[in-house]
Short mmCIF file of C-alpha atoms in Angstrom, two decimals:
data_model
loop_
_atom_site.label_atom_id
_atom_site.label_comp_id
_atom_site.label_asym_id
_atom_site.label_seq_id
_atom_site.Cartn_x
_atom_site.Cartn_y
_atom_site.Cartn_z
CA UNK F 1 38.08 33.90 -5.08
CA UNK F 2 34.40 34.71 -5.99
CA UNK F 3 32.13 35.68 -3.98
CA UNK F 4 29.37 33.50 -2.33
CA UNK F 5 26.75 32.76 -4.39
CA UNK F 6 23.45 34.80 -1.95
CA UNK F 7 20.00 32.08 -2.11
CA UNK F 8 17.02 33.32 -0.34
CA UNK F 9 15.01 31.04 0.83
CA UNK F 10 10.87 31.24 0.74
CA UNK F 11 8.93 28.34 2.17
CA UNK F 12 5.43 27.76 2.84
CA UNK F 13 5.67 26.72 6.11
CA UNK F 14 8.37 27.13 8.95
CA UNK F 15 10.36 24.17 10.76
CA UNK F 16 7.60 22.36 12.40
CA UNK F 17 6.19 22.18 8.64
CA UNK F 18 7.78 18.97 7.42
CA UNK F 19 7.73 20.16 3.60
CA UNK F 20 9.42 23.23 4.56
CA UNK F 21 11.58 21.29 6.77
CA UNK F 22 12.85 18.91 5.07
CA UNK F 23 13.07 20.08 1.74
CA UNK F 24 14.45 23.43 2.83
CA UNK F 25 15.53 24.48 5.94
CA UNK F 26 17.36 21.27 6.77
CA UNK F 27 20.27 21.59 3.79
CA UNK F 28 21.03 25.77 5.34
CA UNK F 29 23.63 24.19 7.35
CA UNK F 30 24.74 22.14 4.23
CA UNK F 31 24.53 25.49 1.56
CA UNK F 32 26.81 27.96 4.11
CA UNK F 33 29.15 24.53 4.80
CA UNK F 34 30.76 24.24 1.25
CA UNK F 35 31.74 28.17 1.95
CA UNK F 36 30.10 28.42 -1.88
CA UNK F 37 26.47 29.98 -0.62
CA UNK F 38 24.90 32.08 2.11
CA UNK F 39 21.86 31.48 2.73
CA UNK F 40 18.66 33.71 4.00
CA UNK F 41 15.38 32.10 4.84
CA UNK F 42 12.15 33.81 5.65
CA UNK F 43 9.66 31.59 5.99
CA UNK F 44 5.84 32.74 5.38
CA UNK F 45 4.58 32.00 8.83
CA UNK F 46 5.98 31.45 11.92
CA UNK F 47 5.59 28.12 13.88
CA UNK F 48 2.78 27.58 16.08
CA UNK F 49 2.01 29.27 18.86
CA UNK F 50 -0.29 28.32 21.94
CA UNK F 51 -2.81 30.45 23.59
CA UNK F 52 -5.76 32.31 22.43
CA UNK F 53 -3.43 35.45 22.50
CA UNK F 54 -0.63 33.57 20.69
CA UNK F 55 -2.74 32.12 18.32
CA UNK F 56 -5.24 35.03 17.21
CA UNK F 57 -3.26 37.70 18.21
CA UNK F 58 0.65 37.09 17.59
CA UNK F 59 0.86 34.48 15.30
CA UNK F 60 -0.96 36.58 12.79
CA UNK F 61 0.68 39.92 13.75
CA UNK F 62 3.64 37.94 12.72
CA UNK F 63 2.59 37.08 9.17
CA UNK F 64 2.11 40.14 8.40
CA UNK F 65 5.53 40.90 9.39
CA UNK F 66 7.13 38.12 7.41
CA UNK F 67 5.45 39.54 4.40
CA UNK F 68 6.87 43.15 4.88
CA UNK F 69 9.88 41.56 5.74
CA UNK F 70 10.54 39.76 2.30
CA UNK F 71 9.17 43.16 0.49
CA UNK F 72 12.00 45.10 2.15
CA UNK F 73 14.73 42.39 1.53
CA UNK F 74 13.81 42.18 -1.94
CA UNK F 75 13.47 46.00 -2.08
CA UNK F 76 17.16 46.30 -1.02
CA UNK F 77 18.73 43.34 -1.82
CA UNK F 78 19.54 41.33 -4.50
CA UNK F 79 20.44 37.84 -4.26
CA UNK F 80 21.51 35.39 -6.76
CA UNK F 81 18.96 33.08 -6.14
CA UNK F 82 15.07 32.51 -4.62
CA UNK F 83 14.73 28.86 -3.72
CA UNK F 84 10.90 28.74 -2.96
CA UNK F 85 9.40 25.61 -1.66
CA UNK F 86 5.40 24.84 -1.85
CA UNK F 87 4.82 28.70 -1.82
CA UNK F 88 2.63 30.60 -3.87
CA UNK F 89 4.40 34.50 -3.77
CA UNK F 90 2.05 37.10 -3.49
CA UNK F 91 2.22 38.81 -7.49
CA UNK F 92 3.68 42.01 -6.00
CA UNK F 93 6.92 40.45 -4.58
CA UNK F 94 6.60 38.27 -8.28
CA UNK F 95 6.63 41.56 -10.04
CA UNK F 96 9.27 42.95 -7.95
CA UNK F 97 11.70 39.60 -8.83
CA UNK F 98 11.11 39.77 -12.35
CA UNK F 99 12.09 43.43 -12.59
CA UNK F 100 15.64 42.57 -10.91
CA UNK F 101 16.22 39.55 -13.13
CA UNK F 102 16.27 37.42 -10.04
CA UNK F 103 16.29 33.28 -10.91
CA UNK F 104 13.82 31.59 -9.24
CA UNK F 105 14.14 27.75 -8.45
CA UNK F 106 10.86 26.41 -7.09
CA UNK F 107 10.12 23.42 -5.56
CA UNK F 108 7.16 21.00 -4.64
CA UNK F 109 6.36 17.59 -2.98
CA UNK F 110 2.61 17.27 -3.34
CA UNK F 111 0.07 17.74 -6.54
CA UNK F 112 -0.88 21.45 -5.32
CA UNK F 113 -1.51 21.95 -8.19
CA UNK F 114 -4.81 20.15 -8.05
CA UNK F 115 -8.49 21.83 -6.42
CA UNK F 116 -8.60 19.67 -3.41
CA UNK F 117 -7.35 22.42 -0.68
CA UNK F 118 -10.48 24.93 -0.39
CA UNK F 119 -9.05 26.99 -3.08
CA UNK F 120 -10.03 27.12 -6.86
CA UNK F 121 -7.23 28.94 -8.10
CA UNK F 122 -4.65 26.47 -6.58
CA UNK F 123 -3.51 25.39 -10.53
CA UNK F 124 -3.55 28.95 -11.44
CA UNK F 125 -1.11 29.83 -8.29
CA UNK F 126 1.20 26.71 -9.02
CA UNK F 127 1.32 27.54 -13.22
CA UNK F 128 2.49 31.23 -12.07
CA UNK F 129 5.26 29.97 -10.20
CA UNK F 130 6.52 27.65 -12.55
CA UNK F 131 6.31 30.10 -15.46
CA UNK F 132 8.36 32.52 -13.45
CA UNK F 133 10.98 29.93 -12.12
CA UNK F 134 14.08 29.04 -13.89
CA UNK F 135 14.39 25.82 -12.82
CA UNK F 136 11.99 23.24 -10.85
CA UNK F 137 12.40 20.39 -8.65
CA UNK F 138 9.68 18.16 -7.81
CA UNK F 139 9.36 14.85 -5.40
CA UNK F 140 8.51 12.22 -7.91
CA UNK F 141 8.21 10.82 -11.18
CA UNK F 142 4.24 11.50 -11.17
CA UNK F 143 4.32 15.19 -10.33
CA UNK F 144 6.52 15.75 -13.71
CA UNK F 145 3.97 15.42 -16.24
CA UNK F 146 2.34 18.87 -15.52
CA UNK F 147 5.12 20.42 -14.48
CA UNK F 148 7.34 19.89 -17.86
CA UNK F 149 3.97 20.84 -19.30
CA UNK F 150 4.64 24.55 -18.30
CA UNK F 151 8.31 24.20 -17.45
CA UNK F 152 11.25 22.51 -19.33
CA UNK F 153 13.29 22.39 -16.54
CA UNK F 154 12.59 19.78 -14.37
CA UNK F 155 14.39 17.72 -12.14
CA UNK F 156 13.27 14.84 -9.57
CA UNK F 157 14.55 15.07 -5.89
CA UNK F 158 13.72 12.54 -3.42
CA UNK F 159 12.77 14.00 0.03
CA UNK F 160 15.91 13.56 1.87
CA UNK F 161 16.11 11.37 5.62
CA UNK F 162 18.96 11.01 8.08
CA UNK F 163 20.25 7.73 8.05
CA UNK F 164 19.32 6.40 11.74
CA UNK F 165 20.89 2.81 11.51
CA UNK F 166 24.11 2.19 9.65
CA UNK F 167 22.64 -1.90 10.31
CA UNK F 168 19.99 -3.00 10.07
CA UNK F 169 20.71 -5.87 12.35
CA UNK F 170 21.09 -3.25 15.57
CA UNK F 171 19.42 -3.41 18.52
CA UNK F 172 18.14 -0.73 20.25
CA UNK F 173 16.49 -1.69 23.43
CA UNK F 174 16.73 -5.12 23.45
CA UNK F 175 15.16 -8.28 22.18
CA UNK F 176 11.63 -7.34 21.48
CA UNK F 177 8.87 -9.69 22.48
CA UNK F 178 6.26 -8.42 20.47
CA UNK F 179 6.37 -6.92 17.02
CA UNK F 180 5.59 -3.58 16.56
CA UNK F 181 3.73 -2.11 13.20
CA UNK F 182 4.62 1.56 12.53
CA UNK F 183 3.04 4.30 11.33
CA UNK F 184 4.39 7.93 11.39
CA UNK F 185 3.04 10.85 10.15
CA UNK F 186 -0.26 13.69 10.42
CA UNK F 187 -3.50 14.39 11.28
CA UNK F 188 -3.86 14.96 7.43
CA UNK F 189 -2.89 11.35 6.67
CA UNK F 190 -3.86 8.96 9.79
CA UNK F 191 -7.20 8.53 7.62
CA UNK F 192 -5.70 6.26 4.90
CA UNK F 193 -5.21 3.87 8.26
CA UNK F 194 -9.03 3.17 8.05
CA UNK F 195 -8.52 1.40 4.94
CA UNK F 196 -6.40 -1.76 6.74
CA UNK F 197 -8.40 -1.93 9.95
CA UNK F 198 -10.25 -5.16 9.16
CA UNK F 199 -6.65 -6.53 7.72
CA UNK F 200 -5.61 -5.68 11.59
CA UNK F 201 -8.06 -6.93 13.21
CA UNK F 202 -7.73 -10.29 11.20
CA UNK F 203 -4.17 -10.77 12.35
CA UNK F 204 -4.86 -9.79 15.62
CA UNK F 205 -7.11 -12.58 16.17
CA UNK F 206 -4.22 -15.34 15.64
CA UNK F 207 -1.04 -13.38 16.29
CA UNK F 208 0.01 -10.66 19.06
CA UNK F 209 1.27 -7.57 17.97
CA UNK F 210 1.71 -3.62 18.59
CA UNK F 211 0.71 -0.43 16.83
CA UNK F 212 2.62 1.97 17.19
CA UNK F 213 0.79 5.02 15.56
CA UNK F 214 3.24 8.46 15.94
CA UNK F 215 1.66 11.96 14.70
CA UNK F 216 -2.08 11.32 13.88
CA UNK F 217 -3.03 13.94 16.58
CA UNK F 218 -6.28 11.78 17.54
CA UNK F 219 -7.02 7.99 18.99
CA UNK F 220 -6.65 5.13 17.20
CA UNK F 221 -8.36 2.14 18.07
CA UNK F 222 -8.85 -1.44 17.45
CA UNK F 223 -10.54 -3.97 19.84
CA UNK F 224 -7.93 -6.69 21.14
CA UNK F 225 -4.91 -4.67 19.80
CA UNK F 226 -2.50 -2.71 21.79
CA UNK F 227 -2.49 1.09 20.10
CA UNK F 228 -0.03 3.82 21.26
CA UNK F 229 -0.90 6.77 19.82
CA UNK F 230 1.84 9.45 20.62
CA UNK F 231 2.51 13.15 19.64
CA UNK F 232 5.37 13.74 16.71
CA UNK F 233 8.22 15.78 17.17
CA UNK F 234 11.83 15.94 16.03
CA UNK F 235 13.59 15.51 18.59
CA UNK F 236 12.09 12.31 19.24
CA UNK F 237 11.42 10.95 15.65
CA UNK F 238 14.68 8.66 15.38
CA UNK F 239 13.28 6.93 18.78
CA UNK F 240 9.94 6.20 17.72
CA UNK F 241 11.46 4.58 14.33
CA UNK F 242 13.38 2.57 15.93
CA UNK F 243 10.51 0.91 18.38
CA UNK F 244 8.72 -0.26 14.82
CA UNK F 245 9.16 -3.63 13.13
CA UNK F 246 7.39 -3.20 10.12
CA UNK F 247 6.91 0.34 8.24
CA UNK F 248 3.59 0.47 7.04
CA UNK F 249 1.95 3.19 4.37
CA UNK F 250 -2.04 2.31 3.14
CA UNK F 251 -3.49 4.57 0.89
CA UNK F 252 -5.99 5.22 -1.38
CA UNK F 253 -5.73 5.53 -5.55
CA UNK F 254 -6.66 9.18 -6.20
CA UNK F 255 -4.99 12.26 -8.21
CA UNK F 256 -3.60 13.56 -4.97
CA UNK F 257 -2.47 10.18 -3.42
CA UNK F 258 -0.47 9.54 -6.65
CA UNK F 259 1.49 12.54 -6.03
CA UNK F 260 2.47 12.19 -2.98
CA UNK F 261 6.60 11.93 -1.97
CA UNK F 262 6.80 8.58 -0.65
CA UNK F 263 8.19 10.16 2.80
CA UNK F 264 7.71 7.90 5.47
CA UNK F 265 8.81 4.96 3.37
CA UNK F 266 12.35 7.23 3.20
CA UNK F 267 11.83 6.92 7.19
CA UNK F 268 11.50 3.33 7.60
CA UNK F 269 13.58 2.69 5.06
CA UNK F 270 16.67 5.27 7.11
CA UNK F 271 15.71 2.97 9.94
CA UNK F 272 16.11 -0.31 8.44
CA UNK F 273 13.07 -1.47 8.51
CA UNK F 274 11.10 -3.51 5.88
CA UNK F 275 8.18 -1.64 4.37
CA UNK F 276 4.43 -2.48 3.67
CA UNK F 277 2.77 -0.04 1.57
CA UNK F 278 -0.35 0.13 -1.24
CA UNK F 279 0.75 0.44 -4.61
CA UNK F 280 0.14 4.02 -5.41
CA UNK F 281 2.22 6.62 -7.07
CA UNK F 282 6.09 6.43 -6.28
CA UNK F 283 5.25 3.84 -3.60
CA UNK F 284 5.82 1.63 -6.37
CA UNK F 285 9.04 3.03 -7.26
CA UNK F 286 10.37 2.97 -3.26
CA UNK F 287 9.21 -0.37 -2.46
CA UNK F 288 10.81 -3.42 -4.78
CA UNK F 289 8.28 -6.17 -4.16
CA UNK F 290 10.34 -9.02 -2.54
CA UNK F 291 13.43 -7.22 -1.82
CA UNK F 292 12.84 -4.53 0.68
CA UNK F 293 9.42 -4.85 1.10
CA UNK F 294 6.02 -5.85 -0.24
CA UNK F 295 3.60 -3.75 -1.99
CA UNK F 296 -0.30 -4.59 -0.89
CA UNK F 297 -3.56 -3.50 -3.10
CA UNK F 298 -6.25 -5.43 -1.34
CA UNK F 299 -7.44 -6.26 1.97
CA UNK F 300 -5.99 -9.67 1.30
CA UNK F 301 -2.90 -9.01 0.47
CA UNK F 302 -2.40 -7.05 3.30
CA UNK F 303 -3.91 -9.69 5.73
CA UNK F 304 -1.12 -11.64 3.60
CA UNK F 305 1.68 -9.55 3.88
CA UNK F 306 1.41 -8.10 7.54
CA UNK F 307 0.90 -11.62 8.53
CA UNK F 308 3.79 -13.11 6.87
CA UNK F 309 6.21 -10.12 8.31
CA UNK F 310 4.52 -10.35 11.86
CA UNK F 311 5.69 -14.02 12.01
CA UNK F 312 9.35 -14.17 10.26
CA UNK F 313 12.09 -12.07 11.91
CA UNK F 314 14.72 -13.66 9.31
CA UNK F 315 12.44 -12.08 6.61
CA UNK F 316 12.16 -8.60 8.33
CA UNK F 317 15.92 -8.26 8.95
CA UNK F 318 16.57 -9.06 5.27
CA UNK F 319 14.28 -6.77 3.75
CA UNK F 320 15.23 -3.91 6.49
CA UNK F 321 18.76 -4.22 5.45
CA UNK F 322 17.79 -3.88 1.55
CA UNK F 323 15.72 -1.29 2.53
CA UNK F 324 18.82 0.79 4.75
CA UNK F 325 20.95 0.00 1.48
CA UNK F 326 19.01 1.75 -0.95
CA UNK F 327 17.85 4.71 1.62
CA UNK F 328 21.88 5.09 1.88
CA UNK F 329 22.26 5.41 -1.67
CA UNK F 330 19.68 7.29 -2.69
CA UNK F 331 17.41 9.48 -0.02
CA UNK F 332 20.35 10.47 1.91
CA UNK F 333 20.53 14.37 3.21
CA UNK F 334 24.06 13.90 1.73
CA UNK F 335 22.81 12.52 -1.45
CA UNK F 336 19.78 14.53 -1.87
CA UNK F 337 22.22 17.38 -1.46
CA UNK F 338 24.61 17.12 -4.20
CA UNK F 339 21.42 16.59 -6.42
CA UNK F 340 20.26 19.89 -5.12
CA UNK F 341 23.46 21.82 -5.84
CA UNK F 342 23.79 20.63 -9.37
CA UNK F 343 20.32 22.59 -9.82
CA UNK F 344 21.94 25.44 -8.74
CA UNK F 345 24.97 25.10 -10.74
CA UNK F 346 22.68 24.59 -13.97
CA UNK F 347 20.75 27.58 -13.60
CA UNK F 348 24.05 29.96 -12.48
CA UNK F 349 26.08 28.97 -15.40
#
């Protein structure tokens, strides 16, 4: 019997990261299941930590030791594989990779590569990494063009989501008297939500509804709407889906907004809910106009759409169930998985 193939693990961020989460740490317990891998992570930071102590002292402190601590892994160990996602490795640890002919698989879900982060040398950081990797794996369709560019090796994995509903049709808490719209994700993001305000407060002032607005760290408000504005976190997550109605993502057409992963339409979608999105980047790719959703460009068309969904249940249960169909199919952890593994097999043969 051979041996188990070693993979460690570099991320940018650690498990309140949702990158790092969700497109690393969450398949460990998948890698050491099939008895095939072990798997090592050291993330780059550790997760947040509160206080003025914690935060200037600690949190730092333990950088620092997350940086020595990759050194001396690398120093005296040699695995198989480094599966980096979003991270740029410091040159010295690069150096030290090449000169044990470790492979490299590196993966990323946003256009980092592009100077929109405080940092000019962000395309310079990303072109290292994917000269030195042996394989890449990137989010969408979009993000491929300059990444084949450098890199032949390219392959397109969705962000994976737990399946929350198995139907669509289920109820969680009872009939629901008033639609909810949903919205999930950061302080980074709860921005693009400026651009459908007036489509909001149209509807609002002929039909009663709920916004339900989970992770934007800060108040939203609209005269003569009811807003809840609550704190993310994981454990929680699967609840707050499955209060929303509607799955809503607005955004605006840039070079960054084009690269984005599509992941909270892999949310609503896990929760069987119909979506309502702008028609940027793989948006248009997740969301088949008419089947599981509708895709809006203009204020209009949102005032259109949102008004439409507020107002026919029918509709929202069929598109939610399309919606749960394809998520099931496609952005599965399962699914996402196996994609993940043939990767590995390509680059170990």
């Amino acid at each position: 019997m051979l041996p188990p193939v070693r993979i460690l693990m570099l991320t940018y961020g650690n498990w309140n990261h949702p990158s790092s989460r969700i497109r690393a740490a969450q398949y460990i317990f998948f890698f050491e299941k099939t008895g095939q891998y072990t798997v090592k992570w050291i993330p780059r930071v550790a997760n947040p930590i509160k206080g003025l102590i914690g935060k200037y002292f600690i949190f730092p402190l333990i950088k620092r030791w997350l940086f020595l601590y990759r050194l001396l892994y690398l120093v005296f160990i040699t695995p198989d594989v480094i599966y980096v996602q979003r991270d740029f490795i410091n040159p010295i640890l690069l150096r030290l990779i090449k000169a044990k002919k470790i492979k490299i698989i590196y993966d990323f879900d946003d256009a980092i590569y592009l100077e929109t982060s405080g940092s000019s040398k962000n395309q310079d950081k990303t072109r290292m990494m994917l000269e030195a990797a042996s394989a890449v794996i990137v989010s969408s369709d979009d993000l491929v063009p300059f990444a084949s560019s450098i890199n032949k090796k390219v392959f397109v994995i969705p962000s994976p989501v737990k399946i929350i509903k198995t139907n669509a049709f289920e109820k969680v808490s009872g009939d629901k008297k008033i639609v909810t719209i949903g919205w999930i994700g950061s302080s980074t993001t709860a921005k693009y939500l400026n651009g459908i305000k007036e489509s909001l407060t149209e509807i609002a002032g002929k039909t009663k509804f709920r916004l339900l607005i989970v992770g934007a760290n800060e108040r939203f408000d609209l005269p003569g709407i009811e807003v809840v504005n609550p704190e993310w976190s994981l454990e929680k997550e699967s609840e707050f889906l499955n209060q929303m109605d509607i799955g809503i993502m607005p955004l605006p057409d840039n070079e960054w907004t084009k690269g984005k992963g599509g992941y909270k339409l892999y949310l609503y979608s896990s929760a069987g809910l119909p979506l309502l999105a702008s028609p940027v980047g793989i948006n248009k790719r997740i969301v088949i106009h008419g089947e599981n959703g509708f895709l809006a460009g203009t204020r209009q068309e949102w005032t259109q759409y949102l008004d439409l969904l507020i107002n026919d249940e029918e509709l929202r249960y069929k598109l939610g169930a399309k919606a749960l169909e394809i998520a099931k199919q496609n952005y599965s952890l399962e699914v996402c998985f196996d994609q993940l593994i043939s990767v590995f097999k390509t680059i170990l043969q």
